[in-house]
mmCIF file with all atom_site columns, C-alpha atoms in Angstrom:
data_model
loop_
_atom_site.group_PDB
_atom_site.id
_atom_site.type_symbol
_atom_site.label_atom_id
_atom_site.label_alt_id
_atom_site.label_comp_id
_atom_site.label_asym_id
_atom_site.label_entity_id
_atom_site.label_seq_id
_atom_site.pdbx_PDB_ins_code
_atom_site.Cartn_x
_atom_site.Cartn_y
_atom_site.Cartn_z
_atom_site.occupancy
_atom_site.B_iso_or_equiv
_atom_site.pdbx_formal_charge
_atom_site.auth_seq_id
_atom_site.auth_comp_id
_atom_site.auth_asym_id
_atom_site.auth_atom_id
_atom_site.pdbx_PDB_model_num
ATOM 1   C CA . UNK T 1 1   ? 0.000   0.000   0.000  1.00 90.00 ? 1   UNK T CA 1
ATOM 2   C CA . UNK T 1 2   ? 1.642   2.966   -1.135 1.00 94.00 ? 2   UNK T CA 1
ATOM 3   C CA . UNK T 1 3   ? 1.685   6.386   1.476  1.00 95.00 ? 3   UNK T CA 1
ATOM 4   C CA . UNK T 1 4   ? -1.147  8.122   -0.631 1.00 96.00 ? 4   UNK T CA 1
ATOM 5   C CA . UNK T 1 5   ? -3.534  4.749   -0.242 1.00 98.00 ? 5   UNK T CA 1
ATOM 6   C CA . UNK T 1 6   ? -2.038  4.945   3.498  1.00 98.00 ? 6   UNK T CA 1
ATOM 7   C CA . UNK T 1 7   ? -3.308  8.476   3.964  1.00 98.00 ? 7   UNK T CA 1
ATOM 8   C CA . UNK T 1 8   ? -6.261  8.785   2.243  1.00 98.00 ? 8   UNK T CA 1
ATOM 9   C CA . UNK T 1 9   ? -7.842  5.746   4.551  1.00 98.00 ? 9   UNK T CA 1
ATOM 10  C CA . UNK T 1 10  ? -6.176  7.442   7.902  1.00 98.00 ? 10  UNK T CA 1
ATOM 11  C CA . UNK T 1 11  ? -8.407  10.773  6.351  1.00 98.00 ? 11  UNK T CA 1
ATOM 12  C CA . UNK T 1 12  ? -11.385 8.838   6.226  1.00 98.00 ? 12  UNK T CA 1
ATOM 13  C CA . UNK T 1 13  ? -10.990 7.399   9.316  1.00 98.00 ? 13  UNK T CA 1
ATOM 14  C CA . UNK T 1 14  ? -10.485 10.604  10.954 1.00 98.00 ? 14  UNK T CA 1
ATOM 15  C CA . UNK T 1 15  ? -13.515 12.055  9.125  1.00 98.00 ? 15  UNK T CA 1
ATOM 16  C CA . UNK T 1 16  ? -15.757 9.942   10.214 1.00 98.00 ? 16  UNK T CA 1
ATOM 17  C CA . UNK T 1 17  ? -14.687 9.640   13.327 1.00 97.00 ? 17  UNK T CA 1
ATOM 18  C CA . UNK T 1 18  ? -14.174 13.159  14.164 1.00 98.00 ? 18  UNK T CA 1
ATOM 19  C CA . UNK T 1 19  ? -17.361 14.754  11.895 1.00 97.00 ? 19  UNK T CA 1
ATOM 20  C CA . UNK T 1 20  ? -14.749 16.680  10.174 1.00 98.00 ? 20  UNK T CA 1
ATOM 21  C CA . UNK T 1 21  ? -14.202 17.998  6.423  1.00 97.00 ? 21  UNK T CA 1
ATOM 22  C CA . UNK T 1 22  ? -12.209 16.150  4.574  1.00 96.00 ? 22  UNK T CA 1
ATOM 23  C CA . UNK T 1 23  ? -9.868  19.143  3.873  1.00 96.00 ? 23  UNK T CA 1
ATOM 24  C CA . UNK T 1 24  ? -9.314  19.721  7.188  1.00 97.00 ? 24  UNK T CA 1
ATOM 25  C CA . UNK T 1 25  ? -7.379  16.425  7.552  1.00 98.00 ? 25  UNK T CA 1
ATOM 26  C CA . UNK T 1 26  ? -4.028  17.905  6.769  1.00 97.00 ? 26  UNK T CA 1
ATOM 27  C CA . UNK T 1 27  ? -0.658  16.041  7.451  1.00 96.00 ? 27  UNK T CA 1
ATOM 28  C CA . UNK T 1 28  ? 0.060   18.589  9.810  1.00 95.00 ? 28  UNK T CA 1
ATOM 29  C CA . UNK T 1 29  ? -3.768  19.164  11.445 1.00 97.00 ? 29  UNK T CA 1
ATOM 30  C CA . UNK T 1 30  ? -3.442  18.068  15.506 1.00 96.00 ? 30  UNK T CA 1
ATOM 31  C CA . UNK T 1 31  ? -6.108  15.624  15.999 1.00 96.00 ? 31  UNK T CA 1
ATOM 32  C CA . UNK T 1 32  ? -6.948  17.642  19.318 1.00 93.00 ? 32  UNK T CA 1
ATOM 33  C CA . UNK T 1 33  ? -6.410  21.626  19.098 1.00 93.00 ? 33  UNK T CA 1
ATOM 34  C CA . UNK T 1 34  ? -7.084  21.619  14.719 1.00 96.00 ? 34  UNK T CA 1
ATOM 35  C CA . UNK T 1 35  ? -10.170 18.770  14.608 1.00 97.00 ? 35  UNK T CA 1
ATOM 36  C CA . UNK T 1 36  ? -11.386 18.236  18.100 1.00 96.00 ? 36  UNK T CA 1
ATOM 37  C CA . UNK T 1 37  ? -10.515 15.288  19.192 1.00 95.00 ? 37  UNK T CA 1
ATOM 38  C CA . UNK T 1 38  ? -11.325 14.693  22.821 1.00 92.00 ? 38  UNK T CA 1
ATOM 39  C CA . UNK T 1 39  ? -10.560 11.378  24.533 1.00 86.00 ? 39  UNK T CA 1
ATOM 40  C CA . UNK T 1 40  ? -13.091 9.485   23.900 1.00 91.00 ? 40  UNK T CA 1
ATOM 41  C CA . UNK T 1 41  ? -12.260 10.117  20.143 1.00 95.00 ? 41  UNK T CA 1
ATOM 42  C CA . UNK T 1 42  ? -9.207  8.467   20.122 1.00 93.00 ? 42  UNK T CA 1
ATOM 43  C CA . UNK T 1 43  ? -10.942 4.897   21.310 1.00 94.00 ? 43  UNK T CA 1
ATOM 44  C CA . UNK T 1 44  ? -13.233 5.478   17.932 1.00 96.00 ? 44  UNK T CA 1
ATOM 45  C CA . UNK T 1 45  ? -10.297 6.135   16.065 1.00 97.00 ? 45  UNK T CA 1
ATOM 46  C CA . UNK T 1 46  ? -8.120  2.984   17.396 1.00 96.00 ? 46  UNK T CA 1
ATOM 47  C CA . UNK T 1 47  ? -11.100 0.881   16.073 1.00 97.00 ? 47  UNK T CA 1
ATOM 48  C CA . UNK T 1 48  ? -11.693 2.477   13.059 1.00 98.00 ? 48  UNK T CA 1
ATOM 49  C CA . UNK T 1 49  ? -8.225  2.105   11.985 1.00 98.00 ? 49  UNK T CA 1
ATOM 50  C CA . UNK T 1 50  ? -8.047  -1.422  12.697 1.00 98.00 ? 50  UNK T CA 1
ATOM 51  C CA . UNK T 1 51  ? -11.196 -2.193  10.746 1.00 98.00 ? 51  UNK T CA 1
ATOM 52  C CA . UNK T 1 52  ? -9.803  -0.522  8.068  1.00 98.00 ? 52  UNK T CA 1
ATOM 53  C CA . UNK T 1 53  ? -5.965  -2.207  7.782  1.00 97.00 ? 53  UNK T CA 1
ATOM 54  C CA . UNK T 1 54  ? -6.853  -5.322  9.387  1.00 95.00 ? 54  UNK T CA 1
ATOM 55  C CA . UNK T 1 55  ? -4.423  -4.955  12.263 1.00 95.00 ? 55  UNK T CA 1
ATOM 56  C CA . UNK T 1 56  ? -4.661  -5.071  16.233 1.00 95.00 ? 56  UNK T CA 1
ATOM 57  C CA . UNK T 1 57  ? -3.488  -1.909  18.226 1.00 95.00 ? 57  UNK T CA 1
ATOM 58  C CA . UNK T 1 58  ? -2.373  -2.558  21.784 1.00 92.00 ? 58  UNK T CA 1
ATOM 59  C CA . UNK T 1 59  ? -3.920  -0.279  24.683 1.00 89.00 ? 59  UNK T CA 1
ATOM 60  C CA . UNK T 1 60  ? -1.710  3.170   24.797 1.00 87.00 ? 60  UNK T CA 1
ATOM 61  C CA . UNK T 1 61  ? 0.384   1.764   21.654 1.00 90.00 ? 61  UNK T CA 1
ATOM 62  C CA . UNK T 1 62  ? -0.815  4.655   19.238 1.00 91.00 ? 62  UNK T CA 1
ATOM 63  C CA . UNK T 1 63  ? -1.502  7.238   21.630 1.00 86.00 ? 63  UNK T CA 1
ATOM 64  C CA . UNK T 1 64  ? 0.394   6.341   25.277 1.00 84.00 ? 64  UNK T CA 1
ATOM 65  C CA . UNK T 1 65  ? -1.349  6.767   28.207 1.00 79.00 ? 65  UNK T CA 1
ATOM 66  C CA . UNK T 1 66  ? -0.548  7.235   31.871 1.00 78.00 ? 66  UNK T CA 1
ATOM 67  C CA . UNK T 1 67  ? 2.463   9.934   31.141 1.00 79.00 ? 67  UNK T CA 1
ATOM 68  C CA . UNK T 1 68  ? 0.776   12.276  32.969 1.00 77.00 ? 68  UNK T CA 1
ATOM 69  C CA . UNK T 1 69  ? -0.310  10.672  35.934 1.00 82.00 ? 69  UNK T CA 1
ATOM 70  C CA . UNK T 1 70  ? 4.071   8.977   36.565 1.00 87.00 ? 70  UNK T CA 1
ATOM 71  C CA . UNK T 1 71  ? 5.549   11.647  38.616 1.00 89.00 ? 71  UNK T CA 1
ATOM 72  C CA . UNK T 1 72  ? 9.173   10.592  37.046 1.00 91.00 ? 72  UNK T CA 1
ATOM 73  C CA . UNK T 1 73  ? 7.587   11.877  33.984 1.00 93.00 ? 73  UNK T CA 1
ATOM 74  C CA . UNK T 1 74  ? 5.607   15.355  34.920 1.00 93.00 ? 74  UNK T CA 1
ATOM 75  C CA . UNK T 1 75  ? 7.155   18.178  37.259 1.00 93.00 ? 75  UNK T CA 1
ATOM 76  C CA . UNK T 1 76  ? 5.549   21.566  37.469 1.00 93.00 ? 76  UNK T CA 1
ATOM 77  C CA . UNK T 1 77  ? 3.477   21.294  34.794 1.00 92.00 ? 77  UNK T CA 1
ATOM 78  C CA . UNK T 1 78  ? 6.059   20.423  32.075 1.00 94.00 ? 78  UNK T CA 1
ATOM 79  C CA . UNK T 1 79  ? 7.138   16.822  30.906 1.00 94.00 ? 79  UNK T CA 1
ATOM 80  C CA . UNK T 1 80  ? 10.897  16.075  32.401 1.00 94.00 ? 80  UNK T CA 1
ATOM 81  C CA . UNK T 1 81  ? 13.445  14.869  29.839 1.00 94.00 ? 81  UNK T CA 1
ATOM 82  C CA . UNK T 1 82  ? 12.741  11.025  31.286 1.00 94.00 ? 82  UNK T CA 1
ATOM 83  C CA . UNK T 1 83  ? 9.554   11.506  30.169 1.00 93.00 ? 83  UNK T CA 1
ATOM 84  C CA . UNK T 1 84  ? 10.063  13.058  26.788 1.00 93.00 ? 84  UNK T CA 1
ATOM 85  C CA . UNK T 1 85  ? 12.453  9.901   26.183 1.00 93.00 ? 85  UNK T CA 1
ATOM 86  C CA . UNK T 1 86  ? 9.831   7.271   27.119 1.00 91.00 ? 86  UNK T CA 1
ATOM 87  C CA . UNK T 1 87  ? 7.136   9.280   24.880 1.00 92.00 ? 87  UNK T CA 1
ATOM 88  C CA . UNK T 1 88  ? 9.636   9.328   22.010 1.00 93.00 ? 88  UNK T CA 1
ATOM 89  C CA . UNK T 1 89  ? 10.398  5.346   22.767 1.00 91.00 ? 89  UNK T CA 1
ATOM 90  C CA . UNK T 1 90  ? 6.577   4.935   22.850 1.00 90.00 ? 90  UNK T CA 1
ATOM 91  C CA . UNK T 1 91  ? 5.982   7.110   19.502 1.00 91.00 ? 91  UNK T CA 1
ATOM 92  C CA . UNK T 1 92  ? 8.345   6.320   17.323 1.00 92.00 ? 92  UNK T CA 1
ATOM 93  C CA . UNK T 1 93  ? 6.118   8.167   14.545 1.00 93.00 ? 93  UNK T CA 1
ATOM 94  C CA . UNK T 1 94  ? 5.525   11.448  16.569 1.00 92.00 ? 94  UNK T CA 1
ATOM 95  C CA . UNK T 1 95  ? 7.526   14.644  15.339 1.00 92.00 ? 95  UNK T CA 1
ATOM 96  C CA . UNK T 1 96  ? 8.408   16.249  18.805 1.00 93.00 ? 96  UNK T CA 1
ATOM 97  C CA . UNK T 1 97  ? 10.486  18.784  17.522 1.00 91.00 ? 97  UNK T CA 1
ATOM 98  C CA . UNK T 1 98  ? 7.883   21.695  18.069 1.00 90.00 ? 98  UNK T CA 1
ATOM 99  C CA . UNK T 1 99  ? 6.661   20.458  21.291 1.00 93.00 ? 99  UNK T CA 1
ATOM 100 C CA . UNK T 1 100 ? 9.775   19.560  22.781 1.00 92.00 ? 100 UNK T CA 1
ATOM 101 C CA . UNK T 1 101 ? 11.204  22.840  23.040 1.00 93.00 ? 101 UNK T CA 1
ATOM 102 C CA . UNK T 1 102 ? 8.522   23.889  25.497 1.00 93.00 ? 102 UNK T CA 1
ATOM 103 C CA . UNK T 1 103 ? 7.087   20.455  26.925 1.00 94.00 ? 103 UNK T CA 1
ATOM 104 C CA . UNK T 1 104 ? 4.029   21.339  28.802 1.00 93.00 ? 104 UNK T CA 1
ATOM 105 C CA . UNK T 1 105 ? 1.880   19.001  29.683 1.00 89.00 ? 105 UNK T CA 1
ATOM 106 C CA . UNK T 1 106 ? -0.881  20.644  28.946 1.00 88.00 ? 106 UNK T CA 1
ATOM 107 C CA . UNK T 1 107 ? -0.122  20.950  25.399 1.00 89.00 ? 107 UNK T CA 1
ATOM 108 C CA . UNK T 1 108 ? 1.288   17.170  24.687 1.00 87.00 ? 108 UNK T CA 1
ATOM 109 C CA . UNK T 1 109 ? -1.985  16.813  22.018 1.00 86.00 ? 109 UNK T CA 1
ATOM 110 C CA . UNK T 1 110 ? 0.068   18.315  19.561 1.00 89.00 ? 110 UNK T CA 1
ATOM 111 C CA . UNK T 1 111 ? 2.248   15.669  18.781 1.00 92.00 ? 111 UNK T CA 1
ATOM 112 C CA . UNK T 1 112 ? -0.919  13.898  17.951 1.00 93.00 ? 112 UNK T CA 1
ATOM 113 C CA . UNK T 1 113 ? -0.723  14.635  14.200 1.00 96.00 ? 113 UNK T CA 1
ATOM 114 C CA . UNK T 1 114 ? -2.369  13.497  10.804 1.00 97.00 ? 114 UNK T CA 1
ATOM 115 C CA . UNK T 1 115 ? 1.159   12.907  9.577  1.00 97.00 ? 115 UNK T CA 1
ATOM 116 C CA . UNK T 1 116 ? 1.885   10.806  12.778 1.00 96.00 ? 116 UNK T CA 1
ATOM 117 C CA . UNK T 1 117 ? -1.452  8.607   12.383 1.00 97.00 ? 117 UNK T CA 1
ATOM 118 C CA . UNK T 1 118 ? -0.171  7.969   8.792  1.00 98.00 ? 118 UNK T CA 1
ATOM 119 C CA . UNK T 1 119 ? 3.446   6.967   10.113 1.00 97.00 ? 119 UNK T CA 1
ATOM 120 C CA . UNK T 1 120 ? 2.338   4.957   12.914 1.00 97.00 ? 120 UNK T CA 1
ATOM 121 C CA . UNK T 1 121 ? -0.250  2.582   10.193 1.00 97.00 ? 121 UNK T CA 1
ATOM 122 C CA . UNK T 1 122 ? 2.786   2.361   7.816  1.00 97.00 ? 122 UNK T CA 1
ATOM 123 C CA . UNK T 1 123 ? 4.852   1.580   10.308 1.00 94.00 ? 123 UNK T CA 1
ATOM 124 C CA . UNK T 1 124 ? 2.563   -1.334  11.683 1.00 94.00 ? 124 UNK T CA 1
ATOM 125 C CA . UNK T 1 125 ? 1.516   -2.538  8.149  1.00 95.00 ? 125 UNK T CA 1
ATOM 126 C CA . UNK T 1 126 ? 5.364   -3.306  7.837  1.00 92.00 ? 126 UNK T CA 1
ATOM 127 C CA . UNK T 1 127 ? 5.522   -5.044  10.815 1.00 87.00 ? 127 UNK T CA 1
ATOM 128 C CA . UNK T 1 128 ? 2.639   -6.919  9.507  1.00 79.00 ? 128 UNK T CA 1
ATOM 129 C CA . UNK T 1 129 ? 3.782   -7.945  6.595  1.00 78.00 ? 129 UNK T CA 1
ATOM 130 C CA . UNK T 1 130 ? 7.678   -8.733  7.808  1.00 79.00 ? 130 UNK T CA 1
ATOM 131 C CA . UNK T 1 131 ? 5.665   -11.573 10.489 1.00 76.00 ? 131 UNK T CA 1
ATOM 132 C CA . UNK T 1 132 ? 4.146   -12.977 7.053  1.00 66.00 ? 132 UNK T CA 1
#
């Protein structure tokens, strides 16, 4: 499946799943602050996507949880450098580069991209297919 095919599925995923436009699905759109995606959104969106590619995805292995809650992880408000490590072990597809130079926890949603939906389904459709 080429990244196009990949893409256009992850949009209509998100469209239906968020009652968005499709042309607000850009790479770069944050699933939370540019399309609304609360919580409970990002359940409807794990299933979604594996309906669509035929693939299992593990509790907190798209979108971690719990980073918030590990006080090695959050102090004053801002993610410590332990935790940006285990996000970016967790997230392999996640550009942090924005985010990371002011890591508050309040605004850790935008790492939550299009782009990074996209990466993490190509990423697991490899895996996929390397087990076959």
């Amino acid at each position: 499946m080429t990244r196009d095919e990949v893409y256009d599925k992850v949009r209509n995923v998100l469209v239906d799943a968020l009652s968005v436009d499709e042309d607000e699905v850009a790479p770069d759109a944050r699933l939370t602050s540019d399309l609304g995606a609360e919580s409970i959104d990002f359940l409807d969106i794990v299933f979604k996507l594996e309906q669509t590619f035929g693939f299992k995805i593990a509790q907190g292995e798209l979108f971690p949880e719990n980073v918030a809650q590990d006080p090695r992880y959050v102090k004053d408000g801002r993610v410590t450098s332990e935790g940006v490590a285990a996000l970016k072990d967790r997230m392999p597809h996640a550009d942090f580069s924005a985010w990371e130079k002011n890591p508050e926890i309040t605004k850790v949603g935008e790492i939550f991209t299009v782009d990074a939906v996209v990466k993490f389904v190509e990423r697991k459709l490899s895996a996929t297919a390397a087990a076959h």
